[in-house]
PDB file of C-alpha atoms in Angstrom:
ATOM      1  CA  UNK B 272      43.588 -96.166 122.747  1.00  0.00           C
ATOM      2  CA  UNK B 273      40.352 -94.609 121.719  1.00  0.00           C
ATOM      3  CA  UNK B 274      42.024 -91.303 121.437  1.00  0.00           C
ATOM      4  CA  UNK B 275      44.938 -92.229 119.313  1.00  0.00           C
ATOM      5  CA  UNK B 276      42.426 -93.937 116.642  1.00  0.00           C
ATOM      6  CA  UNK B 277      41.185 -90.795 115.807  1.00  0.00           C
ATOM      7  CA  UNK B 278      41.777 -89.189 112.499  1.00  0.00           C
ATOM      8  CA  UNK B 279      44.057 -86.548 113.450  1.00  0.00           C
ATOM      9  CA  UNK B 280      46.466 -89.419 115.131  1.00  0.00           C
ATOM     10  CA  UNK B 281      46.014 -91.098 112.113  1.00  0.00           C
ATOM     11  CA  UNK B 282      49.887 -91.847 110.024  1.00  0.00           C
ATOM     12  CA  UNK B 283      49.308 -92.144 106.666  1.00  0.00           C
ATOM     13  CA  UNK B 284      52.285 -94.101 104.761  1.00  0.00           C
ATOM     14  CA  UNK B 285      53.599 -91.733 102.088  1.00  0.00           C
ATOM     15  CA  UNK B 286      54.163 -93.267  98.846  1.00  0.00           C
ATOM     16  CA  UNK B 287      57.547 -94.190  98.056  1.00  0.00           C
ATOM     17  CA  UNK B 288      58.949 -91.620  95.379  1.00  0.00           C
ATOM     18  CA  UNK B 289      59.269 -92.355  92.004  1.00  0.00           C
ATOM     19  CA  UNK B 290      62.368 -94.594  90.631  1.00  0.00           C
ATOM     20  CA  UNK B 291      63.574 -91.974  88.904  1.00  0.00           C
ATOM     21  CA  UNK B 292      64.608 -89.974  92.457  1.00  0.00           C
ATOM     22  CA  UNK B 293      64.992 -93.343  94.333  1.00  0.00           C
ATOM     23  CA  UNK B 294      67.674 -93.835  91.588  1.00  0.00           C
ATOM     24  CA  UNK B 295      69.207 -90.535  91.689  1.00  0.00           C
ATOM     25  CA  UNK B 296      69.433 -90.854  95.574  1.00  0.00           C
ATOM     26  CA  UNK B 297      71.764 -94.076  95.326  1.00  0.00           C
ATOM     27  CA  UNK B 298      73.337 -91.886  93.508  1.00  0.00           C
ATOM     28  CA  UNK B 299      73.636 -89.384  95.552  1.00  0.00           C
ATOM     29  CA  UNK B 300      74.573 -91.792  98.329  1.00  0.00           C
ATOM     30  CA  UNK B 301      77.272 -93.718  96.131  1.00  0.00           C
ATOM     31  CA  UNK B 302      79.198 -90.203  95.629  1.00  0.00           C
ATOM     32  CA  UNK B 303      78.848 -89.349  99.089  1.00  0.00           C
ATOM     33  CA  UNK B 304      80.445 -92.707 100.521  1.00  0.00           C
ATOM     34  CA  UNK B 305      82.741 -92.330  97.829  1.00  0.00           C
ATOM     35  CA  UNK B 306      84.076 -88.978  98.934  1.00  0.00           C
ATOM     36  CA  UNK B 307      83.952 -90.100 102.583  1.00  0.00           C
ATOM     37  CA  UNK B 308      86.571 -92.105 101.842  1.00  0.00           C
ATOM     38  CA  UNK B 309      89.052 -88.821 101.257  1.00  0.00           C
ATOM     39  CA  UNK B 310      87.127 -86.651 104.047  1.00  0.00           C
ATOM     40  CA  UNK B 311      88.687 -86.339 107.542  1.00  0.00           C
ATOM     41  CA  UNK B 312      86.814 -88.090 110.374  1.00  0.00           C
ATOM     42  CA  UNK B 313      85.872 -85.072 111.404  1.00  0.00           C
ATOM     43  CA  UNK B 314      83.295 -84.305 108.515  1.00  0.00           C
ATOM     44  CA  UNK B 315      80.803 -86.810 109.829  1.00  0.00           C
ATOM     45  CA  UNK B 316      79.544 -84.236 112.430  1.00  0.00           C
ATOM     46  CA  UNK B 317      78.151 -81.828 110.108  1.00  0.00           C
ATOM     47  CA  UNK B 318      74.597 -81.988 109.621  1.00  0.00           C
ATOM     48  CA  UNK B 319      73.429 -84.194 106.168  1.00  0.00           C
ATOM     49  CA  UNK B 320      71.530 -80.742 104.677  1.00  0.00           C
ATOM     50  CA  UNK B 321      74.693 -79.025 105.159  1.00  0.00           C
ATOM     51  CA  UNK B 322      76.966 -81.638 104.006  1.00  0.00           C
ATOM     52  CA  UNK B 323      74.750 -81.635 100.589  1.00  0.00           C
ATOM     53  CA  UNK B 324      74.597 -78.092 100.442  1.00  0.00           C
ATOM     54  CA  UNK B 325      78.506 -77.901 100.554  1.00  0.00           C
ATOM     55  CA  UNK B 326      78.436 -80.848  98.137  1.00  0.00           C
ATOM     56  CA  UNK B 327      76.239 -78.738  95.631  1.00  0.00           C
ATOM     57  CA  UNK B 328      77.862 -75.578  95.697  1.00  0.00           C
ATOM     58  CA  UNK B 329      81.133 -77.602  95.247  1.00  0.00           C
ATOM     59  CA  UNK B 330      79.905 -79.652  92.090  1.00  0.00           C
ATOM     60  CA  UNK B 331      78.843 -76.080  90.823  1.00  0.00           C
ATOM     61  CA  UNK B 332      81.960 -74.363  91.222  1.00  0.00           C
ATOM     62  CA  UNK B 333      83.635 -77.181  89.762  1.00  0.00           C
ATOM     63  CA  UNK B 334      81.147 -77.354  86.546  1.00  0.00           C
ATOM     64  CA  UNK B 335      81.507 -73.717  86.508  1.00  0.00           C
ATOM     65  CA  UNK B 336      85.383 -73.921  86.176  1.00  0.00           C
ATOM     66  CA  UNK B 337      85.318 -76.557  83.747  1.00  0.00           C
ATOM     67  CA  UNK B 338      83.012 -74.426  82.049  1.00  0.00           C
ATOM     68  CA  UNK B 339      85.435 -71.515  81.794  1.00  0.00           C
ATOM     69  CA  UNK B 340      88.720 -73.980  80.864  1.00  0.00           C
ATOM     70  CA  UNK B 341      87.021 -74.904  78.200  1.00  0.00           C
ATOM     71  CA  UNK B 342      85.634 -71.607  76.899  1.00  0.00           C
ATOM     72  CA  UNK B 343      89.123 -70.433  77.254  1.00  0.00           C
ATOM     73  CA  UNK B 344      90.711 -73.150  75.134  1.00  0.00           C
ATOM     74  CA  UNK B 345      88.350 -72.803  72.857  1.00  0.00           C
ATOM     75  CA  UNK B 346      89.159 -68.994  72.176  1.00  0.00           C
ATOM     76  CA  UNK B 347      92.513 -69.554  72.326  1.00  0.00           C
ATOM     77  CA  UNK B 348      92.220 -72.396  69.167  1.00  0.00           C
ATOM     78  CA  UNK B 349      89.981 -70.402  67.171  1.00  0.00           C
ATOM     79  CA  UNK B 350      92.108 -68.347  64.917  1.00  0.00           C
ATOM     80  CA  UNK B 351      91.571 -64.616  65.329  1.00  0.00           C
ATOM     81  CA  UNK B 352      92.774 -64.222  62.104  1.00  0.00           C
ATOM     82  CA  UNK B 353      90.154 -60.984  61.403  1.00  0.00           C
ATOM     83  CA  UNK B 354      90.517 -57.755  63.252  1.00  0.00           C
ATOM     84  CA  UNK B 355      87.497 -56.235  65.325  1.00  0.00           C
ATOM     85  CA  UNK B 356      86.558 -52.978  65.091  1.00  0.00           C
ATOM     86  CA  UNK B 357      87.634 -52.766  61.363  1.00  0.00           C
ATOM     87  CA  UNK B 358      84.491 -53.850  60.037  1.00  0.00           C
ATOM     88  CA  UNK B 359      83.824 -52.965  56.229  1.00  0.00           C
ATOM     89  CA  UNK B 360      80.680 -51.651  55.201  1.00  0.00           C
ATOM     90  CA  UNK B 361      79.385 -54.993  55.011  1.00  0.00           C
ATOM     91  CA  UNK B 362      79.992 -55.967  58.606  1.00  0.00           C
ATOM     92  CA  UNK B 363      82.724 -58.109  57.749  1.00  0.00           C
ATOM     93  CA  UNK B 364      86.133 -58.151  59.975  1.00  0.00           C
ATOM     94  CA  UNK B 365      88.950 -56.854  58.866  1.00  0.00           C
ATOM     95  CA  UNK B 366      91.433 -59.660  57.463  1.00  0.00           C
ATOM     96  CA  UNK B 367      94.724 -59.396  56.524  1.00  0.00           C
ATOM     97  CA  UNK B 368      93.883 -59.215  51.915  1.00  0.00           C
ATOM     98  CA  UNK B 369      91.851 -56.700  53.092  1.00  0.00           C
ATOM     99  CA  UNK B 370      94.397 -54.879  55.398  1.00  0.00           C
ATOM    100  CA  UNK B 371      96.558 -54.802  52.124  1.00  0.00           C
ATOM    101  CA  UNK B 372      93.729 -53.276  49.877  1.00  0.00           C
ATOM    102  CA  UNK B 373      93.066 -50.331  52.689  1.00  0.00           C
ATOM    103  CA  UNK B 374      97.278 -50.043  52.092  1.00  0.00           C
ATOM    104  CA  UNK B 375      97.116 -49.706  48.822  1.00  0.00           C
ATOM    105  CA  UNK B 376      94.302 -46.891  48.849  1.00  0.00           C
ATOM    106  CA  UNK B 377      96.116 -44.617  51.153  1.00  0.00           C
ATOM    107  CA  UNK B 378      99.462 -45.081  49.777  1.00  0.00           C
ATOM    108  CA  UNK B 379      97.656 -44.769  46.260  1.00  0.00           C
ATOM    109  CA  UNK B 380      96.121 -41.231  47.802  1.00  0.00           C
ATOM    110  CA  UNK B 381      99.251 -40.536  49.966  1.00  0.00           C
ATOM    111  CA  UNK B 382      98.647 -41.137  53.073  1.00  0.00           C
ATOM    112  CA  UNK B 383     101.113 -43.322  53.941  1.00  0.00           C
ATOM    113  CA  UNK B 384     100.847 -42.826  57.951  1.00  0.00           C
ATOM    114  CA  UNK B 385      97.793 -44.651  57.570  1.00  0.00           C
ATOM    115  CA  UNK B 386      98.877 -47.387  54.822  1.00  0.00           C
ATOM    116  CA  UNK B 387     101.790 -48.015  56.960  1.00  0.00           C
ATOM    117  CA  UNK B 388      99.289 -48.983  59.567  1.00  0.00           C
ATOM    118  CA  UNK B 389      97.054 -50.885  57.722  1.00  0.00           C
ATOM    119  CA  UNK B 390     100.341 -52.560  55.575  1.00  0.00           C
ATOM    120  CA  UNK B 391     101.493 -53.689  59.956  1.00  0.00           C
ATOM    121  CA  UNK B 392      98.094 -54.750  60.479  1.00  0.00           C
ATOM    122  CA  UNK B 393      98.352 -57.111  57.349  1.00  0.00           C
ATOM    123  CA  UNK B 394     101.621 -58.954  58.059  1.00  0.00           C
ATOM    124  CA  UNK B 395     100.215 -59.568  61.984  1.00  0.00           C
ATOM    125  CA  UNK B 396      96.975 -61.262  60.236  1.00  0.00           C
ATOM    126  CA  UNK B 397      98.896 -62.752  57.400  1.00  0.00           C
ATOM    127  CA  UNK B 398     101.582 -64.284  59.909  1.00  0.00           C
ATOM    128  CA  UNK B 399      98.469 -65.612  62.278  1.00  0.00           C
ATOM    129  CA  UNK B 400      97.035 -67.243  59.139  1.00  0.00           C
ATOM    130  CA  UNK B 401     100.534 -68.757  58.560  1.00  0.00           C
ATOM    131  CA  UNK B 402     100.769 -70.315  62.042  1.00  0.00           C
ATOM    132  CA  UNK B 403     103.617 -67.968  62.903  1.00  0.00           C
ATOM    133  CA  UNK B 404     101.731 -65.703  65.371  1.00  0.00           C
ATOM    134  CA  UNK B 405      99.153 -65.656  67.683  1.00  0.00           C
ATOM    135  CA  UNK B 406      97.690 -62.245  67.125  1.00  0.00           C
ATOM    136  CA  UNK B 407      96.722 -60.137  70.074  1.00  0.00           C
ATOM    137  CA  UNK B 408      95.279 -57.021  69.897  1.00  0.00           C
ATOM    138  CA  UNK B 409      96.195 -56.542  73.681  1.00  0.00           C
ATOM    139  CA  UNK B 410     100.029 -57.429  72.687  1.00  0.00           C
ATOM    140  CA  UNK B 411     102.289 -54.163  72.712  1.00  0.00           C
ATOM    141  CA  UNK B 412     104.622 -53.815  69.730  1.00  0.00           C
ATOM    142  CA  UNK B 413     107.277 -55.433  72.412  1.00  0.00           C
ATOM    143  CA  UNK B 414     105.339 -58.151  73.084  1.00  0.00           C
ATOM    144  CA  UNK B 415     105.011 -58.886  69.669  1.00  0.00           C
ATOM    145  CA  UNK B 416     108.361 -59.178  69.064  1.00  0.00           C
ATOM    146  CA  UNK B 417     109.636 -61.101  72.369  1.00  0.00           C
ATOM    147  CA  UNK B 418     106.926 -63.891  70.860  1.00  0.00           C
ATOM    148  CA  UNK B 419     109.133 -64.581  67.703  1.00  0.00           C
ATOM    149  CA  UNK B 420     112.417 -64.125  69.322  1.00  0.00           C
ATOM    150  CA  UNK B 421     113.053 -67.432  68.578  1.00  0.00           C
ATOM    151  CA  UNK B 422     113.375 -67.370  64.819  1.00  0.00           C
ATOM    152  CA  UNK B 423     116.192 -64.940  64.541  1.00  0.00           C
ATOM    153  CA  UNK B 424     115.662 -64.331  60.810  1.00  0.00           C
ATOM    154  CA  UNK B 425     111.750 -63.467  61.303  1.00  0.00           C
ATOM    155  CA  UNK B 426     112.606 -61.483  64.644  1.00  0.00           C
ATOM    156  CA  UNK B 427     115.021 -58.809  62.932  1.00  0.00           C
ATOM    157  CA  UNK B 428     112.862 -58.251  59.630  1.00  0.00           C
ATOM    158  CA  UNK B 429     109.764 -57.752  62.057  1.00  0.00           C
ATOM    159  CA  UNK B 430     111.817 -55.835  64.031  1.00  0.00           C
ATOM    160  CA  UNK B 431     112.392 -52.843  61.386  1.00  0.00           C
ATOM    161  CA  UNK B 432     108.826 -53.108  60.370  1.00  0.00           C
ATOM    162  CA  UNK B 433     108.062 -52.450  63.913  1.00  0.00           C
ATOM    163  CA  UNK B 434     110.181 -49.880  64.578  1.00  0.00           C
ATOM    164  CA  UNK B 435     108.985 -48.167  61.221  1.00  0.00           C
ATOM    165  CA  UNK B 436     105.920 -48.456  61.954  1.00  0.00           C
ATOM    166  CA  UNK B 437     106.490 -47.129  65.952  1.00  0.00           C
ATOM    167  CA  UNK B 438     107.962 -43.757  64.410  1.00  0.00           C
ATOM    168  CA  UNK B 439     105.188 -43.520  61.837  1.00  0.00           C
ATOM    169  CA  UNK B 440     102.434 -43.928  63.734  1.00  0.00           C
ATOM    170  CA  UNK B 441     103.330 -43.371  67.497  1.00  0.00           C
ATOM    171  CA  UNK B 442     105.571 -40.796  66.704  1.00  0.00           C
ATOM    172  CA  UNK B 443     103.923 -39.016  64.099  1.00  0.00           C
ATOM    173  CA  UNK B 444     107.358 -39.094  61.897  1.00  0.00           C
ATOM    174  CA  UNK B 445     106.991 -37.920  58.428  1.00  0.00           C
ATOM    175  CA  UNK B 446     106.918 -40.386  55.474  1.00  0.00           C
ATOM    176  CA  UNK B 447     107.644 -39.899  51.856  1.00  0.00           C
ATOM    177  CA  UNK B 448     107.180 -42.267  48.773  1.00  0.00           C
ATOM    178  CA  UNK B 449     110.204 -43.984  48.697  1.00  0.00           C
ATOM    179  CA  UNK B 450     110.604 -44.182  52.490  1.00  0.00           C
ATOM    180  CA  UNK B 451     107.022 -45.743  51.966  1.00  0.00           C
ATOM    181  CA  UNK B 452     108.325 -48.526  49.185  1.00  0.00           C
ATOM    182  CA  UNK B 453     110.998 -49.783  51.266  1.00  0.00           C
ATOM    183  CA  UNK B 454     108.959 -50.067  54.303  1.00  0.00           C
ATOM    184  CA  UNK B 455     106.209 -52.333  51.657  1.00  0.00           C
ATOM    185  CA  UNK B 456     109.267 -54.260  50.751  1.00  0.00           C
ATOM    186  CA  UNK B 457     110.357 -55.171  54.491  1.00  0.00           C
ATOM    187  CA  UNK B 458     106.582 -56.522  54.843  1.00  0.00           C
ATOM    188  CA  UNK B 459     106.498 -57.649  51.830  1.00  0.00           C
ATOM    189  CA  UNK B 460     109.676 -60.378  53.186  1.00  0.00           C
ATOM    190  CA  UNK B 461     107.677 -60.526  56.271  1.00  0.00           C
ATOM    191  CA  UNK B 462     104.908 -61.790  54.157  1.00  0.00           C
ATOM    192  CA  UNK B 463     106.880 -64.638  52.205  1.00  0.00           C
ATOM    193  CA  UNK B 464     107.789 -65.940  55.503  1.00  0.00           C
ATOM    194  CA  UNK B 465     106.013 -69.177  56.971  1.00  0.00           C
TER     195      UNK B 465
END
């Protein structure tokens, strides 16, 4: 007895831990018994630590895909109404007004490969702003059609400012004035639309 009354036998209580973890380990406990309920029979001979660790890395892959869900909604709502990687000199995205101006200029200076392209670019930003289309820069010219196959009237006017625009651009076909005007007409109908 003498021997186990000296200090280094001595057990000193710990204090409890604060409320705030006491709390968070009901907790704890509450989720666990909770999701014992759905666990086989066989989950009760893995060891606590592990059990939490597995219960952690869970509760983290689950934030972590909520996470992303709702990242990816929220892209998907936000319009994308303004082009990247046509910034003006001012740092501001391209939109589809100022799509039109660029148009004008070329056209104006006769280069009407390029206003075609910008004149394309406009009626894809003007129709997002509309509600009509979800612009996509990743969208081919195919795509873009197949997503307003629905409205026949909208699908065949796109359709020739597509193709236009495909032979122009793509293919490098040559453009005059007046092939130029009726092309800014079709869009122009395109533009009226929604």
């Amino acid at each position: 007895a003498a021997i186990l009354a000296r200090p280094e036998f001595g057990y000193v209580t710990p204090a409890p831990p604060p409320r705030v973890i006491q709390w968070l380990g009901r907790q704890w406990q509450r989720v666990m018994r909770a999701l014992g309920r759905f666990l086989p029979d066989w989950t009760l001979d893995i060891p606590v630590g592990v059990a939490r660790a597995i219960a952690v890395i869970g509760v983290a892959v689950l934030a972590a895909a909520v996470a992303l869900t709702l990242m990816r909604i929220a892209g998907e709502l936000t319009a994308d109404s303004a082009l990247a990687g046509e910034d003006d000199v001012f740092g501001t995205p391209l939109t589809a007004d100022a799509a039109l101006r660029r148009a004008q200029e070329y056209s104006a200076g006769g280069d009407y490969r390029t206003a075609v392209r910008y004149l394309y670019l406009s009626t894809l930003l003007l129709l997002e702003q509309h509600g009509v289309l979800r612009y996509d820069r990743a969208l081919t010219n195919r795509e873009v059609l197949r997503r307003v196959a629905h409205d026949p009237t909208l699908s065949a006017t796109l359709q020739d400012v597509v193709d236009v625009f495909d032979r122009v651009w793509y293919g490098y076909q040559p453009l005059d004035e007046v092939t130029y005007q009726r092309y800014a007409a079709a869009v122009d109908r395109l533009k009226r639309y929604g």
